[in-house]
Short mmCIF file of C-alpha atoms in Angstrom, two decimals:
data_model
loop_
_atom_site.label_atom_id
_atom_site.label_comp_id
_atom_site.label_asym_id
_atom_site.label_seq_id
_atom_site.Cartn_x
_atom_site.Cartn_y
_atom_site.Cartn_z
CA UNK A 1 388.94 116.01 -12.84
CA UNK A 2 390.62 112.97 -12.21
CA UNK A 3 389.97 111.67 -8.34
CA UNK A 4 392.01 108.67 -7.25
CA UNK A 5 389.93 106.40 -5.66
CA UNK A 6 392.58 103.12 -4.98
CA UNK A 7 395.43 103.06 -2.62
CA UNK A 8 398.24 100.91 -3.81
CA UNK A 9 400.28 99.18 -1.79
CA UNK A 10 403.04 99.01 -3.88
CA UNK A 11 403.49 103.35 -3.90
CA UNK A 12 405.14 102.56 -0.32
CA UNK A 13 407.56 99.94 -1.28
CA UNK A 14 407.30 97.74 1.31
CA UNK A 15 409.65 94.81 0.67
CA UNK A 16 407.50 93.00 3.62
CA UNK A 17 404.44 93.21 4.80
CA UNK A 18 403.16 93.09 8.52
CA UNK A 19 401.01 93.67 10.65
CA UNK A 20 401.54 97.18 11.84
CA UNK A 21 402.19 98.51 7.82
CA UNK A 22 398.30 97.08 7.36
CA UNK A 23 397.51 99.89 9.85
CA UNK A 24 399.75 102.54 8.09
CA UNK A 25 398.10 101.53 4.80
CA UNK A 26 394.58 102.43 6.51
CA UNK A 27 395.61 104.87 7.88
CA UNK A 28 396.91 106.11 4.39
CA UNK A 29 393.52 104.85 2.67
CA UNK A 30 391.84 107.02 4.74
CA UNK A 31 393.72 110.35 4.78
CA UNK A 32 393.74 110.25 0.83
CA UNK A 33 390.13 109.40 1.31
CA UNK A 34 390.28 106.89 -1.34
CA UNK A 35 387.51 103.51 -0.80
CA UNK A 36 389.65 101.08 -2.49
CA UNK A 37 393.30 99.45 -1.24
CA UNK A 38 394.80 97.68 -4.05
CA UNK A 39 397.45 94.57 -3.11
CA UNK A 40 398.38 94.41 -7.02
CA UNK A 41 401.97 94.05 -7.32
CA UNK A 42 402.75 92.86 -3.87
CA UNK A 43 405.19 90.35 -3.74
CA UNK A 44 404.70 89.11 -0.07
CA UNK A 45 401.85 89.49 2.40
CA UNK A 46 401.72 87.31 6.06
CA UNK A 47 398.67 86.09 7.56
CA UNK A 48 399.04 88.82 10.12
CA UNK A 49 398.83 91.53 8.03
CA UNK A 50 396.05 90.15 5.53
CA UNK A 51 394.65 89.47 8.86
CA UNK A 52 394.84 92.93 10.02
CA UNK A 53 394.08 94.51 6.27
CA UNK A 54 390.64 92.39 6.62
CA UNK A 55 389.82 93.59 9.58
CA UNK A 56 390.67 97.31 9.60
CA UNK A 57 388.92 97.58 5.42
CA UNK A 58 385.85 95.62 6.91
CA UNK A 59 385.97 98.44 10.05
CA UNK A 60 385.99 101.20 7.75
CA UNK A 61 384.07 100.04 4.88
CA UNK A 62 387.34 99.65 2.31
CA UNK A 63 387.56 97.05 -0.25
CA UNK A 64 390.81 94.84 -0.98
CA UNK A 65 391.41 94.67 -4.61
CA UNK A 66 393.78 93.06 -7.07
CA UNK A 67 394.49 90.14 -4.50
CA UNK A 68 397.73 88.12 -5.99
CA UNK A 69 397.16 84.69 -6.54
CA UNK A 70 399.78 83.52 -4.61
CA UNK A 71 398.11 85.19 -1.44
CA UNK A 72 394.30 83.74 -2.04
CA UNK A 73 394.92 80.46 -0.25
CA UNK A 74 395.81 82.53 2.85
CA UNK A 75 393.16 85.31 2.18
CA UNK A 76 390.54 82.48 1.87
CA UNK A 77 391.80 80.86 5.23
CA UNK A 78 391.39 84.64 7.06
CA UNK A 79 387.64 85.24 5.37
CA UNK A 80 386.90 81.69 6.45
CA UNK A 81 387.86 81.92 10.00
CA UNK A 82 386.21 85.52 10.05
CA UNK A 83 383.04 84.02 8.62
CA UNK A 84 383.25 81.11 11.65
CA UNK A 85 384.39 83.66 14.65
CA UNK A 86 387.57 81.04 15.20
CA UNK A 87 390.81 81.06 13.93
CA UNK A 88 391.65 78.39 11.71
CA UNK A 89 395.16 77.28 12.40
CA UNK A 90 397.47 74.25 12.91
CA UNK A 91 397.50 72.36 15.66
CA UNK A 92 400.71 71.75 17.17
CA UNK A 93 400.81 69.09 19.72
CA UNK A 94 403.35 69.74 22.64
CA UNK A 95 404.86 67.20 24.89
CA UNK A 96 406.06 69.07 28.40
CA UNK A 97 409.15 67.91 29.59
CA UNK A 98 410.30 67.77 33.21
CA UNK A 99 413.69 67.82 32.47
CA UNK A 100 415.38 71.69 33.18
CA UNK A 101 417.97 72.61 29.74
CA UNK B 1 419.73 62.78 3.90
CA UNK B 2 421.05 63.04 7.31
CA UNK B 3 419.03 64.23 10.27
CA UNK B 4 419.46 68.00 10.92
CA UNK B 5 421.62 68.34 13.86
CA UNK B 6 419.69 69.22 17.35
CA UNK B 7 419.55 73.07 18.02
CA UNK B 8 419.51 71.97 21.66
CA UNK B 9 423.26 71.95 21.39
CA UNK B 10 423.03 75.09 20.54
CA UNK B 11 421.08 76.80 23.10
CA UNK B 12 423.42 74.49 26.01
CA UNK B 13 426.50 76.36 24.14
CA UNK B 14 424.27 79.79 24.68
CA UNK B 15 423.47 78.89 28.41
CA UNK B 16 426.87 77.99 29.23
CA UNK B 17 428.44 81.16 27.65
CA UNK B 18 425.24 83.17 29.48
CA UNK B 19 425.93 81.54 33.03
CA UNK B 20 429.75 81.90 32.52
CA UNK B 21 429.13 85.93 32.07
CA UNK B 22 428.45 87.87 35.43
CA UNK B 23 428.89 91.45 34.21
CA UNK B 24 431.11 90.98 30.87
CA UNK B 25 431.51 88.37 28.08
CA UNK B 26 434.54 86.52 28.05
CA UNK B 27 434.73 85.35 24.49
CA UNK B 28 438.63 84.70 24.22
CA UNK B 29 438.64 80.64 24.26
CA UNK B 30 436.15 80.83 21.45
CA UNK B 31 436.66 78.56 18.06
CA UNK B 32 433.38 78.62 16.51
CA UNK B 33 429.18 79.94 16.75
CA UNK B 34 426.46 79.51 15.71
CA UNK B 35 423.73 82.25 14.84
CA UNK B 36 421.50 81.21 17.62
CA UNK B 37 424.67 81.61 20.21
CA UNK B 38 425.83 84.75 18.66
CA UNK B 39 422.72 87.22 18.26
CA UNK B 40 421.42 86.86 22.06
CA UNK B 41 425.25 87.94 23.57
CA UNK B 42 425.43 90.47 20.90
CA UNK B 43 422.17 91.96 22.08
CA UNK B 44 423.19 91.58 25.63
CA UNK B 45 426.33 93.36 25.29
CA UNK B 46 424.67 96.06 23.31
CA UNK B 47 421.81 96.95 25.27
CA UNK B 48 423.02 96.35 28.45
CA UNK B 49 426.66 97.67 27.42
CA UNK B 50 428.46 94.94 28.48
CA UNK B 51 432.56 95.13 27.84
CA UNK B 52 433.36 92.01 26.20
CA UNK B 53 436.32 90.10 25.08
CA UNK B 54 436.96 88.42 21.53
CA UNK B 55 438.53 85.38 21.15
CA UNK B 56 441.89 84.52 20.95
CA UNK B 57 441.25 82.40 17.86
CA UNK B 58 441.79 84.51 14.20
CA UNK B 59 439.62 82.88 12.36
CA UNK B 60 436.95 83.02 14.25
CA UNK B 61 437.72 86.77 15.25
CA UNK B 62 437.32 87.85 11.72
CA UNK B 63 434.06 85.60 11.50
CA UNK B 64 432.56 87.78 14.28
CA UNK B 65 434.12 90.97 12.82
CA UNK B 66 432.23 89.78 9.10
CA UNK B 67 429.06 90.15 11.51
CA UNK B 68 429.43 92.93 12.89
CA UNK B 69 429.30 91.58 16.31
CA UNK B 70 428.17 92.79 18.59
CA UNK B 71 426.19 96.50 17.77
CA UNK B 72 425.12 94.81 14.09
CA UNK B 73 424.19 97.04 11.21
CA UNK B 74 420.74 99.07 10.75
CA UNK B 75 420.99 99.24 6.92
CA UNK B 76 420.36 96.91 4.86
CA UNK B 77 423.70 95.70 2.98
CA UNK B 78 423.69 92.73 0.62
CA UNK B 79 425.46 89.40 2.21
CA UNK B 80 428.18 88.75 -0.21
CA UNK B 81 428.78 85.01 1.28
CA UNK B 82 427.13 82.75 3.32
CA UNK B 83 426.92 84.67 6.32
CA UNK B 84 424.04 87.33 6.57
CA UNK B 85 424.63 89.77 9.59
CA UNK B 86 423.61 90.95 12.60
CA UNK B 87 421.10 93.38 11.97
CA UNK B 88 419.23 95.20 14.70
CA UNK B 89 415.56 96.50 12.87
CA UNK B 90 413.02 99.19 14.38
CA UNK B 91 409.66 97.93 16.00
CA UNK B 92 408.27 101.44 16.22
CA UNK B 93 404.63 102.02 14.30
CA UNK B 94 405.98 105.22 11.92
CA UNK B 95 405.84 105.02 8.28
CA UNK B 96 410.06 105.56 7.81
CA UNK B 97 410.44 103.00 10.80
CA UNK B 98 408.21 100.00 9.11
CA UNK B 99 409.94 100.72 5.62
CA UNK B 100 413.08 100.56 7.13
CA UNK B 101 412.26 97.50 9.12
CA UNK B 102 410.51 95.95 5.78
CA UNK B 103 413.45 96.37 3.25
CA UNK B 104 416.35 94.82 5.87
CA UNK B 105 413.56 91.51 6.54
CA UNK B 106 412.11 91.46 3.11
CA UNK B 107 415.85 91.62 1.89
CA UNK B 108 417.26 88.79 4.20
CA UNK B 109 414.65 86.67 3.88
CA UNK B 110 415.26 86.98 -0.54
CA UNK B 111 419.06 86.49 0.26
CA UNK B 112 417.98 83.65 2.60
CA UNK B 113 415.15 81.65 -0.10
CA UNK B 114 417.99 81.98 -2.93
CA UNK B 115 420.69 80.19 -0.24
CA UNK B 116 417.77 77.31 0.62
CA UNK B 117 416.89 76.87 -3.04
CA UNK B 118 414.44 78.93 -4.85
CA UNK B 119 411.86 76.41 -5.49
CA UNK B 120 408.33 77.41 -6.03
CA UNK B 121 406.43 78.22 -2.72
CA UNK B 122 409.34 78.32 -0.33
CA UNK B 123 409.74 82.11 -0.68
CA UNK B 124 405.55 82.34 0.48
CA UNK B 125 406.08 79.65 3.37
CA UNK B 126 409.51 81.18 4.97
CA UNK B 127 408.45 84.90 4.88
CA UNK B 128 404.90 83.57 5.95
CA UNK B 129 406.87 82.59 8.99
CA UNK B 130 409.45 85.25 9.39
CA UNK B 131 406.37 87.95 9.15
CA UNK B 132 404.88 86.38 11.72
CA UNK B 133 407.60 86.76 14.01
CA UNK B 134 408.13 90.11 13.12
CA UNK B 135 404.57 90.86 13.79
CA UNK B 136 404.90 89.15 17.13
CA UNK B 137 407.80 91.55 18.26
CA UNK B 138 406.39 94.90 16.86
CA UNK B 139 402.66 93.77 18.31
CA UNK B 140 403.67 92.04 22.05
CA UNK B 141 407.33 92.71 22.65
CA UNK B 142 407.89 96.44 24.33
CA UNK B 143 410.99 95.98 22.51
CA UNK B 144 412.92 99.17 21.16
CA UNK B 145 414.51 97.34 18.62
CA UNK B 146 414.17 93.46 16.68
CA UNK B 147 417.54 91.61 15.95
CA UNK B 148 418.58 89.27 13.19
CA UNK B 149 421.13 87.05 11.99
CA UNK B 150 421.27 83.83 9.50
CA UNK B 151 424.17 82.05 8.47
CA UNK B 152 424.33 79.01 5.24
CA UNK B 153 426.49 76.01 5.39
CA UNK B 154 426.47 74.83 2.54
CA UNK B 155 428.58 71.68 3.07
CA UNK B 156 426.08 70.73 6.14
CA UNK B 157 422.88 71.08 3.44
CA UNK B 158 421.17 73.61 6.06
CA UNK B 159 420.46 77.42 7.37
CA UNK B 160 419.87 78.76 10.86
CA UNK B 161 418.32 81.76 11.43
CA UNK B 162 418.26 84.07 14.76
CA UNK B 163 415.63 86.32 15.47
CA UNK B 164 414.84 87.93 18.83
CA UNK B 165 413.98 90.90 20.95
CA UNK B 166 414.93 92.39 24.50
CA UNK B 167 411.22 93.14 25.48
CA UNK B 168 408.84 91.56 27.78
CA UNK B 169 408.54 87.91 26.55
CA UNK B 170 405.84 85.82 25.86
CA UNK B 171 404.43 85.00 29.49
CA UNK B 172 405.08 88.98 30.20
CA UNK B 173 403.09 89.85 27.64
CA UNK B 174 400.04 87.71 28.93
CA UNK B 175 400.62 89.24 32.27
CA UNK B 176 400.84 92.93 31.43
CA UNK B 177 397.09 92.28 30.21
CA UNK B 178 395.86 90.53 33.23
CA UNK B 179 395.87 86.85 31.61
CA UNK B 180 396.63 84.33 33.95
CA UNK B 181 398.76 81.81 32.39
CA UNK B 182 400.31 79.93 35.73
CA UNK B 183 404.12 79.64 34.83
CA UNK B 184 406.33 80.74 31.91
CA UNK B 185 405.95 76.94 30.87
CA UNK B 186 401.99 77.11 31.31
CA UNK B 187 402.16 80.38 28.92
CA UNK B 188 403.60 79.24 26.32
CA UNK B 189 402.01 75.87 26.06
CA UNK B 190 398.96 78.61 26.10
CA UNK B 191 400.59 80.65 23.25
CA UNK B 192 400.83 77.81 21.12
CA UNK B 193 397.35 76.41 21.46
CA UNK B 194 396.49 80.48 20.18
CA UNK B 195 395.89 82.33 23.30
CA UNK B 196 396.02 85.79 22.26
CA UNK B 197 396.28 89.01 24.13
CA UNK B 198 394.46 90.50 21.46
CA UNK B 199 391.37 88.39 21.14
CA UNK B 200 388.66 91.19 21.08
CA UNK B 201 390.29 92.52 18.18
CA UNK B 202 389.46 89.90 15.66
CA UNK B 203 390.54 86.32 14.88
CA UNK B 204 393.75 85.87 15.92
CA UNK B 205 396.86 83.15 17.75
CA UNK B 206 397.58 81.86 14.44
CA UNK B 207 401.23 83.49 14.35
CA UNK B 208 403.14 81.20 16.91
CA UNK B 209 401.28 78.03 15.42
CA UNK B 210 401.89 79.17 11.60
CA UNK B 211 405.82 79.79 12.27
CA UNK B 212 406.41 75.96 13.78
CA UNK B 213 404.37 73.99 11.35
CA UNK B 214 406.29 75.94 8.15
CA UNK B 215 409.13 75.69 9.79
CA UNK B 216 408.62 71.72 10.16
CA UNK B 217 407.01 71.60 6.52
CA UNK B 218 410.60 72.64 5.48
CA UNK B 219 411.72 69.65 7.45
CA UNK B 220 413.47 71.97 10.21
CA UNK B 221 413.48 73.07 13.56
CA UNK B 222 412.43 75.66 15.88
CA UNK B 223 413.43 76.40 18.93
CA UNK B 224 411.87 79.70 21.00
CA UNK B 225 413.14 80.45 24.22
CA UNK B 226 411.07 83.35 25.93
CA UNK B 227 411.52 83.98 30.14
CA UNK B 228 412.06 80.35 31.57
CA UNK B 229 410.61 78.63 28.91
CA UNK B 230 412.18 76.83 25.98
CA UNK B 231 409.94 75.03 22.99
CA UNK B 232 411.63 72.79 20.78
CA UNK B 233 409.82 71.61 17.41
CA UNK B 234 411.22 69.22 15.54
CA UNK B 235 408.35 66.77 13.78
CA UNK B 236 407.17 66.77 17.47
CA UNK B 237 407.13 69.85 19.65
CA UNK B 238 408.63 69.44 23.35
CA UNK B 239 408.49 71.93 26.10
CA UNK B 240 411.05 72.81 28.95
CA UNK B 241 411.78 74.19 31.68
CA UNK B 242 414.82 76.97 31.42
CA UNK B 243 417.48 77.11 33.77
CA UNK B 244 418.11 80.49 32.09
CA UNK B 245 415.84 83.24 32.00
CA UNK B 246 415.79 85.69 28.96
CA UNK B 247 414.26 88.58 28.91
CA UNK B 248 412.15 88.82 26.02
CA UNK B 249 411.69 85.91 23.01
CA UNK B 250 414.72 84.22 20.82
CA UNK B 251 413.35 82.49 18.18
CA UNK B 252 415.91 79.92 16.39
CA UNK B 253 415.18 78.38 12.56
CA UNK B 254 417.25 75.58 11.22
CA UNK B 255 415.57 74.74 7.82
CA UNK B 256 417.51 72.42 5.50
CA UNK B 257 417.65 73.35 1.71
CA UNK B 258 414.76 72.85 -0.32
CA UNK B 259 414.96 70.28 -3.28
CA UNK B 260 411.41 70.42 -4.23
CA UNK B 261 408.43 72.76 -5.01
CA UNK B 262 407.02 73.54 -1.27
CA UNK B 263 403.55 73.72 -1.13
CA UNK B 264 403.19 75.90 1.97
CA UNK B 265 399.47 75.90 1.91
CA UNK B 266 398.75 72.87 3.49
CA UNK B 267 400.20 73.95 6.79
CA UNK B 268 398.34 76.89 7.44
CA UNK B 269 395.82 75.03 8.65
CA UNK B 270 394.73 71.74 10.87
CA UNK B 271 397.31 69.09 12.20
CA UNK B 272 399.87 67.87 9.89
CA UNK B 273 402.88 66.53 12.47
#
């Protein structure tokens, strides 16, 4: 019998992804009891919720598949700052101003 | 080209028109506004249900009534100019709530790269950005709902885009988990060096920092005003004092259209500005 072991993204539509639908897609993962989320087809992913995917699949012994190409360089920045326990980030340097707008 | 015109203007216009309204919003000597003036009074008026009054001036009547000012719309329509608008989108964690939520930002922000210029990257760096403010209001806020609004002009070469939220704001947010930032000033100087609330929870404060430098890697500005504390980020990033206090975070974009390929990668990380 066929037993689906990969839960795709995609079946949900989103047209965005977040950080919260990384927890409904878990939380989906896990109720169909499948080990396997795939991102193919996925048109947009943030940091947060690539972020978040990494940390809940790593939590609950999932593994990302089918990672678009477009979203490695950010992927590779999340495994890399997960790998260093900091997040790499940009720096922003901020002037303070006295004056009230 | 031209510098982008400062969206400090915009936010003394928004003060002004904030100060000027005690219990009502006296819009009748109105000629013109701009999305970052026009989303924070229509969220005021809605969730404080405010009576208003629209201006005088025709024109710019029927340019508030093409927004739906002030309750917005909570479906997703398609924009069929250059004004996208007001939307107010769901924060809550349900599976119909973040689809809903998804398809009226993941449509906007498609309406909004094909207005910039579709060039290769942009769509990755801008909805890198806008998902990280989303995340930011559904994650820290205490905010019922999210609000947007985005407007081209095509003869000015530019786009603004409002986003915001009635919830606790940024130094609220530190203080309903015991961090002690000093002022609102001091918490968001914190929030942009990537003080989280979250920090046990795995590598995170990359959100505020990712939206300013994409926003400035499109060569625009940023402007976030949250309590009594207003960042501006043009190539450099200046901090201020508020002499008005809002309750919860307005975030304001003005990117200028895109003429090249943007490669959005290179300001995910380390200093570029």
């Amino acid at each position: 019998m066929y037993k689906k072991s990969v839960f795709n993204i995609a079946t949900l539509s989103p047209y965005f992804a977040t950080r919260e639908l990384a927890q409904l897609v878990v939380r989906r993962a896990k109720q169909e009891k499948v080990p396997d989320i795939s991102l193919k087809d996925i048109q947009s992913a943030s940091r947060s919720f690539l972020d978040e995917l990494y940390t809940l699949s790593q939590k609950n012994e999932l593994r990302i598949l089918d990672i678009p190409e477009h979203l490695m360089p950010i992927f590779n920045i999340i495994a890399r700052s997960h790998r260093l326990g900091k997040t790499i980030a940009p720096v922003i340097k901020i002037s303070r101003q006295k004056l009230v707008i | 080209m031209s510098p982008l015109p400062s969206l400090l203007q915009n936010v003394r216009h928004l003060f002004a028109m904030m100060r000027a309204s005690g219990g009502s919003v006296d819009l009748r000597d109105l000629k013109w506004i701009y999305p970052l003036e026009l989303l924070p009074l229509a969220a005021l008026i809605t969730e404080q249900n405010l009576p208003y009054q629209l201006p005088a001036d025709e024109k710019c009547r029927g340019y508030l009534e093409y927004f739906h000012f002030p309750y917005g719309l909570t479906k997703y329509q398609r924009p069929s100019n250059n004004y996208m608008p007001i939307y107010q989108f769901p924060t809550g964690r349900d599976q119909q709530g973040l689809l809903v939520q998804s398809h009226i930002i993941g449509s906007l922000t498609n309406v909004i790269v094909q207005r910039i210029g579709a060039q290769s990257g942009v769509w990755d760096g801008l909805s890198t950005a806008i998902d990280e403010v989303v995340s930011n209001i559904q994650q820290h806020a205490d905010s019922k709902a999210g609000w947007i609004c985005a407007q081209h002009y095509p003869n000015k070469g530019y786009l603004d885009v409002c986003l915001l939220d009635t919830g606790i704001s940024i130094p609220g947010s530190y203080r309903k988990h015991d961090i002690d930032i000093g002022n609102d000033v001091d918490a968001i100087q914190s929030a942009v060096r990537g003080l989280s609330v979250k920090n046990e929870e795995g590598i995170r404060g990359a959100g505020l920092r990712t939206i300013i430098n994409m926003i400035r890697g499109f060569g625009g500005q940023v402007v976030l005003l949250s309590g009594a504390a207003l960042l501006h980020a043009t190539p450099s990033a200046k901090l201020y004092p508020s002499s008005v206090t809002w309750h919860g975070t307005v975030l304001g974009l003005r990117i200028p259209e895109q003429t090249k390929p943007f490669n959005y990668t290179q300001y995910l990380e380390g200093s570029v500005f």
